Coordinates of C-alpha atoms in Angstrom, one line a residue:
M156 CA 7.2 9.9 5.2
F157 CA 7.4 8.1 1.8
T158 CA 6.8 8.8 -1.8
G159 CA 5.2 5.6 -3.0
I160 CA 8.0 4.8 -5.4
I161 CA 9.0 1.2 -4.5
E162 CA 12.7 0.6 -4.2
E163 CA 12.8 -3.2 -4.1
L164 CA 10.8 -6.3 -3.7
G165 CA 11.5 -7.8 -0.4
Q166 CA 10.6 -11.3 1.0
I167 CA 9.2 -12.2 4.4
T168 CA 11.5 -14.8 5.9
S169 CA 10.0 -15.2 9.4
I170 CA 6.8 -14.4 11.3
I171 CA 6.6 -14.9 15.0
R172 CA 3.0 -14.3 16.2
N173 CA 1.5 -14.0 19.7
D174 CA -1.8 -13.0 21.1
T175 CA -1.3 -9.2 20.7
D176 CA 1.3 -8.6 18.0
A177 CA 3.9 -10.2 15.7
R178 CA 7.6 -9.9 14.9
L179 CA 8.2 -9.8 11.1
T180 CA 11.6 -10.5 9.5
V181 CA 12.0 -9.2 5.9
R182 CA 14.8 -9.7 3.5
G183 CA 15.6 -6.4 1.7
P184 CA 19.3 -5.8 0.9
L185 CA 18.8 -2.3 -0.6
S186 CA 16.5 -1.2 2.2
V187 CA 19.0 -2.0 4.9
S188 CA 22.1 -0.9 3.0
D189 CA 22.1 2.4 4.9
A190 CA 19.5 1.7 7.6
K191 CA 19.9 2.0 11.4
V192 CA 17.8 0.6 14.2
G193 CA 14.9 2.9 14.7
D194 CA 14.6 3.9 11.0
S195 CA 11.3 3.6 9.2
I196 CA 10.7 1.3 6.2
S197 CA 7.5 1.0 4.3
V198 CA 6.4 -2.7 4.0
D199 CA 3.5 -3.0 1.5
G200 CA 2.6 0.6 2.5
V201 CA 2.8 0.1 6.2
C202 CA 5.3 2.2 8.0
L203 CA 7.4 -0.2 10.3
T204 CA 10.3 0.6 12.6
V205 CA 13.5 -1.3 12.2
A206 CA 14.0 -3.2 15.5
E207 CA 17.1 -5.3 14.4
L208 CA 19.4 -5.4 11.4
L209 CA 20.3 -8.8 10.0
G210 CA 22.8 -8.1 7.2
D211 CA 20.5 -8.5 4.2
G212 CA 17.2 -7.7 6.1
F213 CA 15.6 -6.4 9.2
T214 CA 13.0 -7.3 11.9
A215 CA 10.1 -5.1 12.9
D216 CA 7.4 -5.4 15.6
V217 CA 3.8 -5.2 14.2
M218 CA 1.1 -4.2 16.6
G219 CA -2.2 -6.0 16.7
E220 CA -4.1 -3.1 15.3
T221 CA -1.8 -2.9 12.3
L222 CA -2.2 -6.7 11.7
R223 CA -6.0 -6.2 11.9
A224 CA -6.2 -3.1 9.7
S225 CA -3.8 -4.1 7.0
S226 CA -3.0 -7.1 4.8
L227 CA 0.1 -7.8 6.9
G228 CA -2.1 -10.0 9.1
D229 CA -2.6 -12.3 6.2
R230 CA 1.1 -12.5 5.1
A231 CA 3.0 -15.8 5.2
V232 CA 6.7 -16.7 5.1
G233 CA 7.9 -16.5 1.5
D234 CA 5.5 -13.7 0.4
A235 CA 6.9 -10.9 -1.6
V236 CA 6.4 -7.3 -0.2
N237 CA 7.0 -3.8 -1.6
L238 CA 9.7 -2.0 0.3
E239 CA 10.6 1.7 0.4
R240 CA 13.0 3.6 2.7
A241 CA 11.8 6.8 4.3
M242 CA 12.4 9.8 2.0
R243 CA 15.2 12.2 2.8
L244 CA 14.6 16.0 3.0
G245 CA 15.5 17.3 -0.5
D246 CA 14.7 14.1 -2.3
R247 CA 12.7 14.3 -5.5
L248 CA 9.0 13.5 -4.8
G249 CA 8.5 11.1 -7.7
G250 CA 5.1 9.8 -6.4
H251 CA 3.1 11.7 -3.8
I252 CA 3.2 12.2 -0.1
V253 CA 2.6 8.8 1.6
Q254 CA 2.6 8.5 5.4
G255 CA 2.5 4.7 5.7
H256 CA -0.7 4.9 7.7
I257 CA -3.2 2.5 6.1
D258 CA -6.8 3.7 5.9
T259 CA -8.4 0.4 4.8
T260 CA -7.9 -2.8 2.8
S261 CA -9.5 -3.3 -0.5
E262 CA -10.4 -6.4 -2.5
V263 CA -9.6 -6.9 -6.2
L264 CA -12.8 -7.0 -8.2
E265 CA -11.6 -7.2 -11.8
V266 CA -8.3 -7.5 -13.6
E267 CA -8.3 -6.5 -17.3
R268 CA -5.1 -7.4 -19.2
F269 CA -3.8 -5.6 -22.3
D270 CA -0.7 -6.1 -24.3
A271 CA 1.7 -4.2 -22.1
W272 CA -0.4 -2.9 -19.3
R273 CA -3.2 -3.8 -16.9
R274 CA -6.4 -2.2 -15.4
I275 CA -7.4 -3.3 -11.9
R276 CA -10.7 -2.4 -10.1
F277 CA -10.8 -2.5 -6.4
A278 CA -13.7 -2.4 -4.0
I279 CA -13.7 0.5 -1.5
D280 CA -15.9 1.1 1.5
P281 CA -18.2 4.2 1.4
V282 CA -16.3 5.9 4.2
H283 CA -13.1 6.1 2.1
A284 CA -14.7 6.2 -1.4
G285 CA -15.3 9.9 -1.0
L286 CA -11.6 10.6 -0.6
L287 CA -10.8 9.1 -4.0
V288 CA -11.2 11.2 -7.2
D289 CA -10.6 10.6 -10.9
K290 CA -6.9 11.6 -11.6
G291 CA -6.2 11.9 -7.9
S292 CA -3.5 10.0 -6.0
V293 CA -3.8 6.8 -4.0
A294 CA -1.2 4.4 -2.5
V295 CA -2.0 0.7 -3.1
S296 CA 0.2 -1.6 -1.0
G297 CA 2.7 1.3 -0.8
V298 CA 2.7 2.0 -4.5
S299 CA 1.9 5.6 -5.6
L300 CA -0.8 5.4 -8.3
T301 CA -3.2 7.7 -10.2
V302 CA -6.8 6.9 -9.9
S303 CA -8.1 6.3 -13.4
A304 CA -11.8 5.9 -12.6
V305 CA -14.2 5.8 -9.6
G306 CA -17.7 4.5 -9.3
T307 CA -20.5 3.8 -6.8
A308 CA -22.8 0.9 -6.2
G309 CA -26.0 1.5 -8.1
P310 CA -29.6 0.3 -7.5
S311 CA -29.8 -3.5 -7.6
G312 CA -26.1 -3.7 -8.3
A313 CA -26.3 -1.7 -11.5
S314 CA -22.8 -0.5 -11.0
G315 CA -21.6 -3.5 -9.0
D316 CA -22.2 -4.4 -5.4
S317 CA -19.8 -1.9 -3.9
D318 CA -18.1 1.4 -4.4
W319 CA -14.9 1.0 -6.4
F320 CA -11.9 2.7 -8.0
E321 CA -9.6 1.7 -10.8
V322 CA -5.9 2.1 -11.6
S323 CA -3.9 1.5 -14.7
L324 CA -0.6 -0.2 -14.3
I325 CA 2.3 0.3 -16.7
P326 CA 4.9 -2.4 -17.4
E327 CA 7.4 -1.0 -14.9
T328 CA 4.9 -1.1 -12.1
L329 CA 3.8 -4.7 -13.0
T330 CA 7.4 -6.0 -12.8
A331 CA 8.9 -3.8 -10.0
T332 CA 6.1 -4.3 -7.4
T333 CA 3.7 -7.0 -6.2
L334 CA 0.8 -5.4 -8.0
G335 CA 1.6 -7.4 -11.1
T336 CA 0.7 -10.7 -9.4
L337 CA -2.8 -9.5 -8.2
G338 CA -5.8 -11.6 -9.0
V339 CA -9.5 -11.3 -8.3
G340 CA -10.2 -11.7 -4.6
D341 CA -6.7 -10.6 -3.4
H342 CA -6.5 -7.9 -0.8
V343 CA -4.3 -4.8 -0.8
N344 CA -3.6 -1.9 1.6
V345 CA -5.0 1.5 0.7
E346 CA -3.9 4.9 1.9
T347 CA -5.8 7.8 0.6
D348 CA -4.3 11.2 -0.2
I349 CA -3.5 13.1 2.9
L350 CA -4.7 16.3 1.3
A351 CA -8.1 14.7 0.6
R352 CA -8.3 13.7 4.2
H353 CA -7.5 17.1 5.5
V354 CA -10.1 18.8 3.2
A355 CA -12.7 16.2 4.2
R356 CA -12.0 17.0 7.9
L357 CA -12.2 20.7 7.4
A358 CA -15.5 20.4 5.4
S359 CA -17.0 18.2 8.2
R360 CA -16.1 20.8 10.8
S361 CA -17.6 23.7 8.9
A362 CA -20.8 21.9 7.9

């Protein structure tokens, strides 16, 4: 379990791929400062298990389904990634409850820059769009954010060609995470709020 408060920017130093999975090596001195083999570390919002410790980093095995369902399948050596250690019982919950189980990936549709902050619009598929609400929580590549606006595709593209949501990024988020480097066309991992998922499930069962 995580909070979506990124602790450090890591870097992918090795990727070994085969037909069904991959082994990822990530440099992250803070993340491994008190880690043990078997611990969980969130990498761009994906919960991975430490398979080996390497002094200033760790290796983790990534299953084929995870590679397919998340942006980790597109990562290359040298890429920066958001890292967060699993929360301890009793820690402050600075963000929101994040499981590290990615629901979907989203494409950046627009980036609007202001003097000190940024607004980013992401496409979202209809299945998950209903789980996002204005002022609700969402994890984008592991970063806990507040949804600032949501919208749906209108007739003949009146509101765009897809459902979408927006977030507003403060200077700290822009510098402390990978979100500050996003451009139109980039893809991110999205995890919707677990409470929204439970409510949607209960509603579907009672309908």
